[in-house]
Short mmCIF file of C-alpha atoms in Angstrom, two decimals:
data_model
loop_
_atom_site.label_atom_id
_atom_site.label_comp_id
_atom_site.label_asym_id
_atom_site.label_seq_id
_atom_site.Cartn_x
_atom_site.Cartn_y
_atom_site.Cartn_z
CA UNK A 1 69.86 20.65 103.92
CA UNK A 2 72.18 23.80 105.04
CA UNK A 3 71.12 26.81 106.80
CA UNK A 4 71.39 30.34 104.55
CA UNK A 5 74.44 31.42 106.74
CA UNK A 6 77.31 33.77 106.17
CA UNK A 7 81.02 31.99 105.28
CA UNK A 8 83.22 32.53 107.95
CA UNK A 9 85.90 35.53 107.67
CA UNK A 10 83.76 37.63 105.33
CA UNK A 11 82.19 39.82 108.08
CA UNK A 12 82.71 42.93 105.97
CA UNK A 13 82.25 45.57 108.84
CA UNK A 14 84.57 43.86 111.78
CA UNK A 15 80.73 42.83 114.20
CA UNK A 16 83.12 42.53 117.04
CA UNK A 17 83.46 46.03 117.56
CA UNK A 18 80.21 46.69 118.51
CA UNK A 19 78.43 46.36 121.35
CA UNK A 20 74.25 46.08 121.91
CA UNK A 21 73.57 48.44 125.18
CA UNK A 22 70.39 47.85 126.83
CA UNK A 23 69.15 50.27 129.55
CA UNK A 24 66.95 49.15 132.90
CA UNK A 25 65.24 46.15 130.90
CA UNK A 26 62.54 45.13 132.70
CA UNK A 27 61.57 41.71 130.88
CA UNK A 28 64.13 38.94 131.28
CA UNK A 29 62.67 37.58 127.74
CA UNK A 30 63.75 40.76 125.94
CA UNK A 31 67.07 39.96 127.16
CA UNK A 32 67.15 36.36 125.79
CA UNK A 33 65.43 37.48 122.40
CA UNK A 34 68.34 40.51 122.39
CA UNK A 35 70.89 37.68 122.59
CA UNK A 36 68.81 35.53 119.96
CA UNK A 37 69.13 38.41 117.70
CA UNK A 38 72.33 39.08 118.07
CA UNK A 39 73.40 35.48 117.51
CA UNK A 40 71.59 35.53 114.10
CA UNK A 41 73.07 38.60 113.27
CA UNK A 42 76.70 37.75 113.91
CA UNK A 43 76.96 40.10 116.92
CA UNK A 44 79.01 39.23 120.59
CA UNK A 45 78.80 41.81 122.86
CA UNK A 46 76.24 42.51 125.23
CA UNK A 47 75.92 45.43 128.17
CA UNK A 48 73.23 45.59 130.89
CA UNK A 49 72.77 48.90 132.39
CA UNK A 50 70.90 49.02 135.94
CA UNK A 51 70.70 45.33 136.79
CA UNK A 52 72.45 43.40 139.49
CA UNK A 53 72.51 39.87 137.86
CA UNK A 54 70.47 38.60 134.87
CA UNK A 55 67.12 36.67 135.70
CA UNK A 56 67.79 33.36 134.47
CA UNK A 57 64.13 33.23 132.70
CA UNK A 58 66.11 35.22 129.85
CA UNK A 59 68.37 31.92 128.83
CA UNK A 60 64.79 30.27 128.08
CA UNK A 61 64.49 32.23 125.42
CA UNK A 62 68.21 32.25 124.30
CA UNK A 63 68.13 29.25 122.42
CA UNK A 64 71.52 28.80 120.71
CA UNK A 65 72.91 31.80 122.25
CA UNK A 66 73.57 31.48 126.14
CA UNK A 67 77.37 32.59 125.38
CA UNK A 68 76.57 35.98 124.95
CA UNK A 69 74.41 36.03 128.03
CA UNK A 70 77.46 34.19 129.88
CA UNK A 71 79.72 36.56 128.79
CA UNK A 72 77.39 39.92 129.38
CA UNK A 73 78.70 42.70 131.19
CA UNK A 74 76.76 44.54 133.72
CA UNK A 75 77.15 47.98 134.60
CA UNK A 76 75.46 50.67 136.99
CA UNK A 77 75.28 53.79 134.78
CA UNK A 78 75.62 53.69 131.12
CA UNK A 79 78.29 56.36 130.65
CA UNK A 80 80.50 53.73 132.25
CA UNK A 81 78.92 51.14 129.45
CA UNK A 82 79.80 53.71 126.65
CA UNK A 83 83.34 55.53 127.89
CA UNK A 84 85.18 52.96 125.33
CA UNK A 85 83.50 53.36 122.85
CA UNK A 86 83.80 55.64 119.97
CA UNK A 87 80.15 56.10 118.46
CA UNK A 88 77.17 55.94 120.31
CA UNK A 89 73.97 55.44 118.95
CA UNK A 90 70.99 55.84 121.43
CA UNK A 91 67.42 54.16 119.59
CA UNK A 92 64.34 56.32 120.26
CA UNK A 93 60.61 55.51 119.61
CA UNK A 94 59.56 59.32 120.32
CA UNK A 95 60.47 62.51 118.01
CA UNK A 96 62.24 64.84 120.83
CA UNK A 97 62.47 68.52 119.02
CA UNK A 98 66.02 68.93 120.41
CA UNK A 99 67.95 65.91 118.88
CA UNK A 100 68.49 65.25 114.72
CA UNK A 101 66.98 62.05 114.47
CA UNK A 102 68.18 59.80 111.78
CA UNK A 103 65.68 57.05 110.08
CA UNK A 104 67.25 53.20 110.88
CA UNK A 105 68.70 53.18 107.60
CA UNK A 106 70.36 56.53 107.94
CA UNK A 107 71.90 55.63 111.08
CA UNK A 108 73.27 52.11 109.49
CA UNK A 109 74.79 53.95 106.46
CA UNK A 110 76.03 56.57 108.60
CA UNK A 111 78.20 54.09 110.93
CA UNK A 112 79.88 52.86 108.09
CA UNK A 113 81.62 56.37 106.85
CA UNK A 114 82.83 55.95 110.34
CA UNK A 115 86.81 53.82 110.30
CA UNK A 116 86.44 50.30 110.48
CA UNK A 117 87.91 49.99 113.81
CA UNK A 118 85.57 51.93 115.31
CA UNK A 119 84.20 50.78 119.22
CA UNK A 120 80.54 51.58 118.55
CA UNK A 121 78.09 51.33 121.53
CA UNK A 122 73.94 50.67 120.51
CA UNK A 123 71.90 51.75 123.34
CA UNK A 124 68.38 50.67 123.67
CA UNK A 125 65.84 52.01 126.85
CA UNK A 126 63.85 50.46 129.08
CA UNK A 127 60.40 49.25 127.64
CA UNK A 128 57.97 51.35 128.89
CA UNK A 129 60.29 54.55 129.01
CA UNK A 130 62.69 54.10 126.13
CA UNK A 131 65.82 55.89 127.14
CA UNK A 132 65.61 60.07 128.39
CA UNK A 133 66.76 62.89 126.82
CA UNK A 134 69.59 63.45 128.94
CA UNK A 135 70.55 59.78 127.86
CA UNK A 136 70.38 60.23 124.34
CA UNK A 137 72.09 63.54 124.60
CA UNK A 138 75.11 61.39 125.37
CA UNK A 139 74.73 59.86 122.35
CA UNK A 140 76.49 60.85 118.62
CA UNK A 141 73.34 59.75 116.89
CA UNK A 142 69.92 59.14 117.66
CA UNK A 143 68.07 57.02 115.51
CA UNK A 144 64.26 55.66 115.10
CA UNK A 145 62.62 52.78 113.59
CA UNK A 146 59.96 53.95 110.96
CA UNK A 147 56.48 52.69 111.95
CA UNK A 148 53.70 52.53 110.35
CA UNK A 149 51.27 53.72 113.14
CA UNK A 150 51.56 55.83 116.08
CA UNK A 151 50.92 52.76 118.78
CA UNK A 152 51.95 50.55 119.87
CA UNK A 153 56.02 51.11 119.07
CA UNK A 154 58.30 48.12 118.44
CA UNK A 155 59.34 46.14 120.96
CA UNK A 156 62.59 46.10 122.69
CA UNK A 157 64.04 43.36 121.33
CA UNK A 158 62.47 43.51 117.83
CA UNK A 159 64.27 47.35 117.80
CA UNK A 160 67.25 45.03 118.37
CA UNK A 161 66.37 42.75 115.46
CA UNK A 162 66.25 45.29 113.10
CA UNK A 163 69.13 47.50 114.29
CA UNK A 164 71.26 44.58 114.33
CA UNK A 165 70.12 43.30 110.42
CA UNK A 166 70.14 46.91 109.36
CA UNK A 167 73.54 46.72 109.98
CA UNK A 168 73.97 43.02 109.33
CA UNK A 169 72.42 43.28 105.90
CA UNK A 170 74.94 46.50 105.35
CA UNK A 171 77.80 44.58 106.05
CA UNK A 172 77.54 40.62 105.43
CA UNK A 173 79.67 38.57 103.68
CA UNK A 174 79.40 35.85 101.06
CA UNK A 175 75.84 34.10 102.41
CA UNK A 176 76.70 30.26 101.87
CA UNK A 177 73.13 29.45 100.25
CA UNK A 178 73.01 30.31 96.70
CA UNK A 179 71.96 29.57 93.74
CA UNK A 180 73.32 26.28 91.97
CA UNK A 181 75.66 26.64 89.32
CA UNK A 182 73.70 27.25 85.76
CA UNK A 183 74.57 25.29 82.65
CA UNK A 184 76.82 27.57 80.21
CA UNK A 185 74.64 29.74 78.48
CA UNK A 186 75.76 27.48 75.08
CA UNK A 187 74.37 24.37 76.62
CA UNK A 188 70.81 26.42 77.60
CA UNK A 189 70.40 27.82 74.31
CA UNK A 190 71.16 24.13 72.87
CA UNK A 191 68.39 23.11 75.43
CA UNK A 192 66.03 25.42 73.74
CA UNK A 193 66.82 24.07 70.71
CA UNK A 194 66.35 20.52 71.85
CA UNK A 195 62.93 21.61 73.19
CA UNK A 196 61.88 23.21 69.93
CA UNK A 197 62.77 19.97 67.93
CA UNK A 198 60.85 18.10 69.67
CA UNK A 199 58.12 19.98 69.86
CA UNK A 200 58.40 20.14 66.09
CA UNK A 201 58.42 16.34 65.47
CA UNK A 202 55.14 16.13 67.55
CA UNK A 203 53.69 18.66 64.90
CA UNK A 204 53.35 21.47 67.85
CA UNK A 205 54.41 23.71 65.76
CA UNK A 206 53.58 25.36 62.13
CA UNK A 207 54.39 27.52 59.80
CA UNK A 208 51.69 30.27 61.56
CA UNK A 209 52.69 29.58 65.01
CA UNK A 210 56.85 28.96 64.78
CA UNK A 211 57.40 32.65 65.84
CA UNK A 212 55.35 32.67 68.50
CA UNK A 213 55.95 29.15 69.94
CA UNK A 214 59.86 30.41 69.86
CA UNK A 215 59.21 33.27 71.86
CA UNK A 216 57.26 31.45 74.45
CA UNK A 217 59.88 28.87 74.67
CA UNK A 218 62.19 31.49 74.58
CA UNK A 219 61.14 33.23 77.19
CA UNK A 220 59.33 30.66 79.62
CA UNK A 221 62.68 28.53 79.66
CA UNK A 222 65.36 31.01 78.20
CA UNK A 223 65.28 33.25 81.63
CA UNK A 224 65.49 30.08 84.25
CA UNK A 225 69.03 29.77 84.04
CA UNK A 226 68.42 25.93 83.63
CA UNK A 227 71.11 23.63 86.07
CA UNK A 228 71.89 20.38 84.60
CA UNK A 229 69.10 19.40 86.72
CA UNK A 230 66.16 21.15 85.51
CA UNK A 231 67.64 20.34 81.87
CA UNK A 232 67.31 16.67 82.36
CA UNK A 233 64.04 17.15 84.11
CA UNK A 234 62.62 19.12 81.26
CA UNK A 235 63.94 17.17 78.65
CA UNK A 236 62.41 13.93 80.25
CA UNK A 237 59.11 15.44 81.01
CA UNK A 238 58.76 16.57 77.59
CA UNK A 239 59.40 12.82 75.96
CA UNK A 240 57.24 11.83 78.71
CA UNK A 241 54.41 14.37 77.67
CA UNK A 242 54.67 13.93 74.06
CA UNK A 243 54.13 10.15 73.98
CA UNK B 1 56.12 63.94 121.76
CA UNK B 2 55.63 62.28 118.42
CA UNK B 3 56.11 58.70 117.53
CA UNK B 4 57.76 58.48 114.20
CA UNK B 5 54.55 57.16 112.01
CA UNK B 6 53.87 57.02 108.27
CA UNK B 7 51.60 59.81 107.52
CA UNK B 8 48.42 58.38 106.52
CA UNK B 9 47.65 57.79 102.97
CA UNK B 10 51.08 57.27 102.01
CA UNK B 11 51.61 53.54 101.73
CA UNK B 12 53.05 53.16 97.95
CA UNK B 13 52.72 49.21 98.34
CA UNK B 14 48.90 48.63 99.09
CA UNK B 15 49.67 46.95 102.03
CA UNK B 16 46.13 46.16 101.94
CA UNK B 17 46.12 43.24 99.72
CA UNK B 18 48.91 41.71 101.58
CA UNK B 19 48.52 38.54 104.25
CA UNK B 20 50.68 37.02 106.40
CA UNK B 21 49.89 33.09 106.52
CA UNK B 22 50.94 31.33 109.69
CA UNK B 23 51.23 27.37 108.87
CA UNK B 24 50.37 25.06 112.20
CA UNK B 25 52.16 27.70 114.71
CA UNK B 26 52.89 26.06 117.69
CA UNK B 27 53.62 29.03 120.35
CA UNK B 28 50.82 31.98 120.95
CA UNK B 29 53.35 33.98 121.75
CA UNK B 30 54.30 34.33 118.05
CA UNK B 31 50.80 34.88 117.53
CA UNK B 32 50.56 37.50 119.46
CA UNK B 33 54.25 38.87 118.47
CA UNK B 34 52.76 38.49 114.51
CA UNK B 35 50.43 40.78 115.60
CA UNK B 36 52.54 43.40 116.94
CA UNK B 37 54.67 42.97 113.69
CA UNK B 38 51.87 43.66 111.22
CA UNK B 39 50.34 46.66 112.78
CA UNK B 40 54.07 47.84 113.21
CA UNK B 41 54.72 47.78 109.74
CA UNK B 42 50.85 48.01 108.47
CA UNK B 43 49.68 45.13 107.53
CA UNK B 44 46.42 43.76 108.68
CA UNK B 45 45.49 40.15 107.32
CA UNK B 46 46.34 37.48 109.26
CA UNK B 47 45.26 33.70 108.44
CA UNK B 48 46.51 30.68 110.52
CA UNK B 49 46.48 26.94 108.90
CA UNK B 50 45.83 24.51 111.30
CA UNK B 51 44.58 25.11 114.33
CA UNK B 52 41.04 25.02 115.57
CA UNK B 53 41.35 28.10 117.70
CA UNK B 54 43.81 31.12 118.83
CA UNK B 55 45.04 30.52 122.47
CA UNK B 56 43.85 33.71 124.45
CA UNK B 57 48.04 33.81 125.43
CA UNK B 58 48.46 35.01 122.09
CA UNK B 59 46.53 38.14 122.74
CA UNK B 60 49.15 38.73 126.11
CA UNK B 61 52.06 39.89 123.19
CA UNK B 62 49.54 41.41 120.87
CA UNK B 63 49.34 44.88 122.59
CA UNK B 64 47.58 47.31 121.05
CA UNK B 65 46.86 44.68 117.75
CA UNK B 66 43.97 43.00 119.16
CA UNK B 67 41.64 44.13 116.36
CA UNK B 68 44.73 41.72 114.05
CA UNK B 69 43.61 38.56 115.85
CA UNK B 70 39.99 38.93 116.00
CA UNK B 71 39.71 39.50 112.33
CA UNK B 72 42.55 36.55 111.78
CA UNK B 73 40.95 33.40 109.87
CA UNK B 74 41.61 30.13 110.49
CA UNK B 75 41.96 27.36 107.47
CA UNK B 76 42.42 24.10 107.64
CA UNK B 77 45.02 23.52 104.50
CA UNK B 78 47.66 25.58 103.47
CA UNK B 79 45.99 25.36 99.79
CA UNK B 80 42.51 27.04 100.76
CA UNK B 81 44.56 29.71 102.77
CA UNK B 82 46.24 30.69 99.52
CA UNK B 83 43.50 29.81 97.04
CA UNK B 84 42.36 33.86 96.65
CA UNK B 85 46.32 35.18 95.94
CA UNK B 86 47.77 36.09 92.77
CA UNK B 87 51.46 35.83 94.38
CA UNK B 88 52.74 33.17 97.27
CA UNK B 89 56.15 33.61 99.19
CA UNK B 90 56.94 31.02 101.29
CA UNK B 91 59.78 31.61 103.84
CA UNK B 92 62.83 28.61 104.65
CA UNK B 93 65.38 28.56 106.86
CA UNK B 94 66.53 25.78 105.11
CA UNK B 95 68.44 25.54 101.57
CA UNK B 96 66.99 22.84 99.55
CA UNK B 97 68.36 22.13 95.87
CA UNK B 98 65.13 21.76 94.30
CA UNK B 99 63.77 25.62 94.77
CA UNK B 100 65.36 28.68 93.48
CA UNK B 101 65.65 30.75 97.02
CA UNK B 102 66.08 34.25 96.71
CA UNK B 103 67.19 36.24 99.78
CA UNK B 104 65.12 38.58 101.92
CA UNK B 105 65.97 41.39 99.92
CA UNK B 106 65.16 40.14 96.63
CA UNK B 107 61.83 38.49 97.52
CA UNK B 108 60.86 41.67 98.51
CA UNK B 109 62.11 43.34 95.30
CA UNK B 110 60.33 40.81 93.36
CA UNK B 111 57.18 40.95 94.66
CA UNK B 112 57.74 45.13 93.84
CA UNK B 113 57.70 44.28 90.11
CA UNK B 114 54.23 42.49 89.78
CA UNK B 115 50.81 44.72 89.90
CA UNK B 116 50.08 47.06 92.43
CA UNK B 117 46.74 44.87 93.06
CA UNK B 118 48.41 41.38 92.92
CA UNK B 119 47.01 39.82 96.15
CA UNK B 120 49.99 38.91 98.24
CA UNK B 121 50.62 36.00 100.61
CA UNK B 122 53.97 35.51 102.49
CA UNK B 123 54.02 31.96 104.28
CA UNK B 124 55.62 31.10 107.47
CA UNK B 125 56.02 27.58 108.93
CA UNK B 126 56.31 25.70 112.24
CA UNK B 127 58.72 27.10 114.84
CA UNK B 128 60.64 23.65 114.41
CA UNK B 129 59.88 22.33 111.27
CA UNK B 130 59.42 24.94 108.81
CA UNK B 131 57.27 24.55 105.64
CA UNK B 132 57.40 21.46 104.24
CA UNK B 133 58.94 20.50 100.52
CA UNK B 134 55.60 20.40 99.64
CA UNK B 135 54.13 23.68 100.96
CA UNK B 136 57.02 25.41 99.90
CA UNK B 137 56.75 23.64 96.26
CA UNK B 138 53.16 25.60 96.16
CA UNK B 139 54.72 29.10 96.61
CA UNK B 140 55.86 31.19 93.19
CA UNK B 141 58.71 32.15 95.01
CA UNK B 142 60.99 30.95 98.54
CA UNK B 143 62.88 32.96 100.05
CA UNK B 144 65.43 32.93 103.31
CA UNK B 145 66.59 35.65 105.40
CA UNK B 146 70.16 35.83 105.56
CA UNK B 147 71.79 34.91 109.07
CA UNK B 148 75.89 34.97 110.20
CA UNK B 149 75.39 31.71 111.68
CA UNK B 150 73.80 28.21 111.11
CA UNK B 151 72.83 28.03 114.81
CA UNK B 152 69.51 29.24 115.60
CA UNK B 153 67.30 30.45 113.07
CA UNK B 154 65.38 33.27 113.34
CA UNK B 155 62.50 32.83 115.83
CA UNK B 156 59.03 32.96 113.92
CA UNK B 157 57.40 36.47 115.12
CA UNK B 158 61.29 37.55 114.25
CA UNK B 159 61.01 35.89 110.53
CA UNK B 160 58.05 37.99 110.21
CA UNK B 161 58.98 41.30 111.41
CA UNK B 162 62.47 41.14 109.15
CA UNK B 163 60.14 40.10 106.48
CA UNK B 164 57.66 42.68 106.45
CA UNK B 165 59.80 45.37 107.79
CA UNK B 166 61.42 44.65 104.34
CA UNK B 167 58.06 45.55 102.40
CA UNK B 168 57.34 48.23 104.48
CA UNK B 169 60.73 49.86 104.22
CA UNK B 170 60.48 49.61 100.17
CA UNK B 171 56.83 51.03 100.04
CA UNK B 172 56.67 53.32 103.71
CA UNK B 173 55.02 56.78 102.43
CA UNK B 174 56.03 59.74 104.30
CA UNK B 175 57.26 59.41 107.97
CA UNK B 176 56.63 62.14 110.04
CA UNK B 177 59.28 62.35 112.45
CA UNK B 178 60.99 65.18 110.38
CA UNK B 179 64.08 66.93 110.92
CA UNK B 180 63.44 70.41 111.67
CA UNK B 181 63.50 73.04 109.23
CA UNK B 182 66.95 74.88 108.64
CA UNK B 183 66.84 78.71 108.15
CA UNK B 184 67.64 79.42 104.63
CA UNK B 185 71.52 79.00 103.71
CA UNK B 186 72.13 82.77 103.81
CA UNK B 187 70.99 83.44 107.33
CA UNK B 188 73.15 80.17 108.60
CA UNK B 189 75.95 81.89 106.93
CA UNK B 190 74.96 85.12 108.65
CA UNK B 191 75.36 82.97 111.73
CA UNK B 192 78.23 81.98 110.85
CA UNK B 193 79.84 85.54 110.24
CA UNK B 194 78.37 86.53 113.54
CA UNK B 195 79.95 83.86 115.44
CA UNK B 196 83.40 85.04 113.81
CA UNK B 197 83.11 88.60 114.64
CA UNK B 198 81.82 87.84 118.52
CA UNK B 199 85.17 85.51 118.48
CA UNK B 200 87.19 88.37 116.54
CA UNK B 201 85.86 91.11 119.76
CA UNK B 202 87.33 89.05 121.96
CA UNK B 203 90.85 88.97 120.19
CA UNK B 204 90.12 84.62 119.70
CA UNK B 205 91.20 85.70 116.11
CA UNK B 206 94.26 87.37 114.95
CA UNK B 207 96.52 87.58 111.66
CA UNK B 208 98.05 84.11 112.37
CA UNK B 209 95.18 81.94 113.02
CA UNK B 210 92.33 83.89 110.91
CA UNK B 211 92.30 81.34 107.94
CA UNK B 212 92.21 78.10 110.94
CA UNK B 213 89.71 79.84 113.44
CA UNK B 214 87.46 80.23 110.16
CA UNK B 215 87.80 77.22 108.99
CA UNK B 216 87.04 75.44 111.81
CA UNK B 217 83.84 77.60 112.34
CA UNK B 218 82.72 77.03 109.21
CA UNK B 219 83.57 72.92 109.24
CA UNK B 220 81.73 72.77 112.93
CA UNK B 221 79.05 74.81 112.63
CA UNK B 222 78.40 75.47 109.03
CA UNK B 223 77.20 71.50 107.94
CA UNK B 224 75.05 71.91 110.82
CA UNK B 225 71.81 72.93 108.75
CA UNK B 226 71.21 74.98 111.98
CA UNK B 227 67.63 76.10 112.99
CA UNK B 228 66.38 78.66 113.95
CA UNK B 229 66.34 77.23 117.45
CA UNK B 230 70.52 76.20 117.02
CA UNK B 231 70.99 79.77 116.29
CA UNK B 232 69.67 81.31 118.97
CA UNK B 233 71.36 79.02 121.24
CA UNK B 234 74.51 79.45 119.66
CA UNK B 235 74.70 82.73 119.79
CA UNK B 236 73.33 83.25 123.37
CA UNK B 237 75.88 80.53 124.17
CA UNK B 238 78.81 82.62 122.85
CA UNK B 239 77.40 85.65 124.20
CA UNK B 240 77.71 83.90 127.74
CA UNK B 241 81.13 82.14 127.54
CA UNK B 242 82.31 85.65 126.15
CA UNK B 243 81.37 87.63 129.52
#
């Protein structure tokens, strides 16, 4: 049994150019879910803003993924984490009057009409303050997360999560599970056939009902896009039934 | 300040008749993070298969979501938990040849296509094991959430938010963290002629760079869909650097 993951090389929007900022976290297992998330999501680069070294409760949770905490940079102010980059994009849970806010999906779509080399910075706050105005005034975008009620807002590292797949889902490649190969549509149409026969040997169907039996077969069987598999399975289970 | 909430009454999906199905979860954490993910996104049936009891940790990550755990019911199969739904996703990690799996995206565009009333459950398993050939064989549809690498899955409370932050996003009424209104087109273009004759006072424009100067006006300031509030701030701005 494989995982659902994405073939290598077909990254479509270049992950390694972006970076996942987070601001004065307080809770070491944010930072190990962060990394978590990014892992699934096929992103590298991590910035801590604010801390002196990373409290090692947050590899407990980075199952899979202590690279990206071994390789996090730390920084004391986060203009110095963002003065690479080209786009910032600063996450808010609040409506401020004086910013445009763009809806999650908005803010994904608008990253891509950006070049493809692109540094882009994604800045998250602390958890109980989320990040201040002045610090999303150095951003080029601020973004929220639609909710469905007022409290409690997402947590910090499920804002991650669905920044990061936002953009993941925007921009994956060819996703290695998928469905098996169908028989040509000339062998599932012959299939149908087989299936009608048979039915009609075992007297299932009549005159009155051959139109609508056809249908039904038609359409219960027609739309599966049968593998060699389920052909052989159906065709045994109906000489199995009709006996 | 304003969180950025659905407006009530809005919910195009029934989110209602929706319930998240927890199968022998081993961590109360991702109780508790469930929780947090439902009343995120709006749902608000949870049922848990297996276990006698909910651990009081789970209520620790289920801030402001207690009222989801208290009303959660417990079941002891899998079957009885799913006995009242018209419609069962079950959720892999894990591609197995003998189920159609359809990705996040098109579970969740599926399940848009039956009856607005079709009861709904979406089925998550054990934090290491996953649903079982079996439970997943009981499901009318599996699905996986697509991941850039083989190595970790998603966490469970993370399975859950990408899933239902997938309904939600298909079938979220009305947020209302709005941009602000822009004044009508004219009066922006008003602005706009303003600006150019402030600039033109103070010889910025001449014969040789009218057409650029304009231009560039228009480009910077003109897709702005200024407010009333930009243009007051604009122009006071201009006013001031003009002294």
């Amino acid at each position: 049994m494989k995982r659902p993951y994405e073939k290598e090389g077909t990254d479509r929007l270049n992950r390694k150019r972006f970076c996942v900022i987070l601001v004065n976290p307080e809770n070491p297992e944010n930072i190990g879910q962060t990394a978590r998330a990014m892992k699934n999501t096929g992103f590298e680069e991590l910035r801590l803003v604010g801390l002196e070294s990373i409290d090692p409760e947050a590899t407990r949770t980075a199952i899979h993924c202590r690279s990206i905490l071994d390789r996090a940079r730390l920084y004391s102010t986060l203009a110095e984490a963002t003065e690479d980059r080209h786009l910032v994009l600063a996450s808010t849970a609040r409506f401020r009057k004086t910013f445009t806010l763009l809806p999650l999906a908005g803010a994904a779509d608008a990253v891509l009409s950006y070049p493809r080399n692109a540094r882009v910075g994604l800045v998250f706050g602390n958890e109980r303050t989320g990040l201040s105005s002045r610090e999303l005034g150095a951003a080029n975008f601020v973004f929220y997360i639609p909710q469905a009620t007022t409290q409690p807002s997402y947590n910090l590292a499920s804002a991650v999560l669905l920044t990061l797949f936002a953009l993941f889902s925007r921009s994956a490649g060819e996703i290695v599970a998928r469905e098996p190969m169908p028989i040509p549509r000339k062998e599932q149409e012959d299939c149908l056939r087989l299936i009608l026969r048979k039915l009609e040997r075992k007297d299932f169907i009549h005159a009155t009902n051959r139109t609508h039996v056809t249908e039904m077969v038609q359409d219960l069987f027609g739309r599966m896009a049968l593998t060699e598999r389920d052909r052989r399975f159906l065709l045994a289970l109906l000489d199995r039934a009709a006996d």
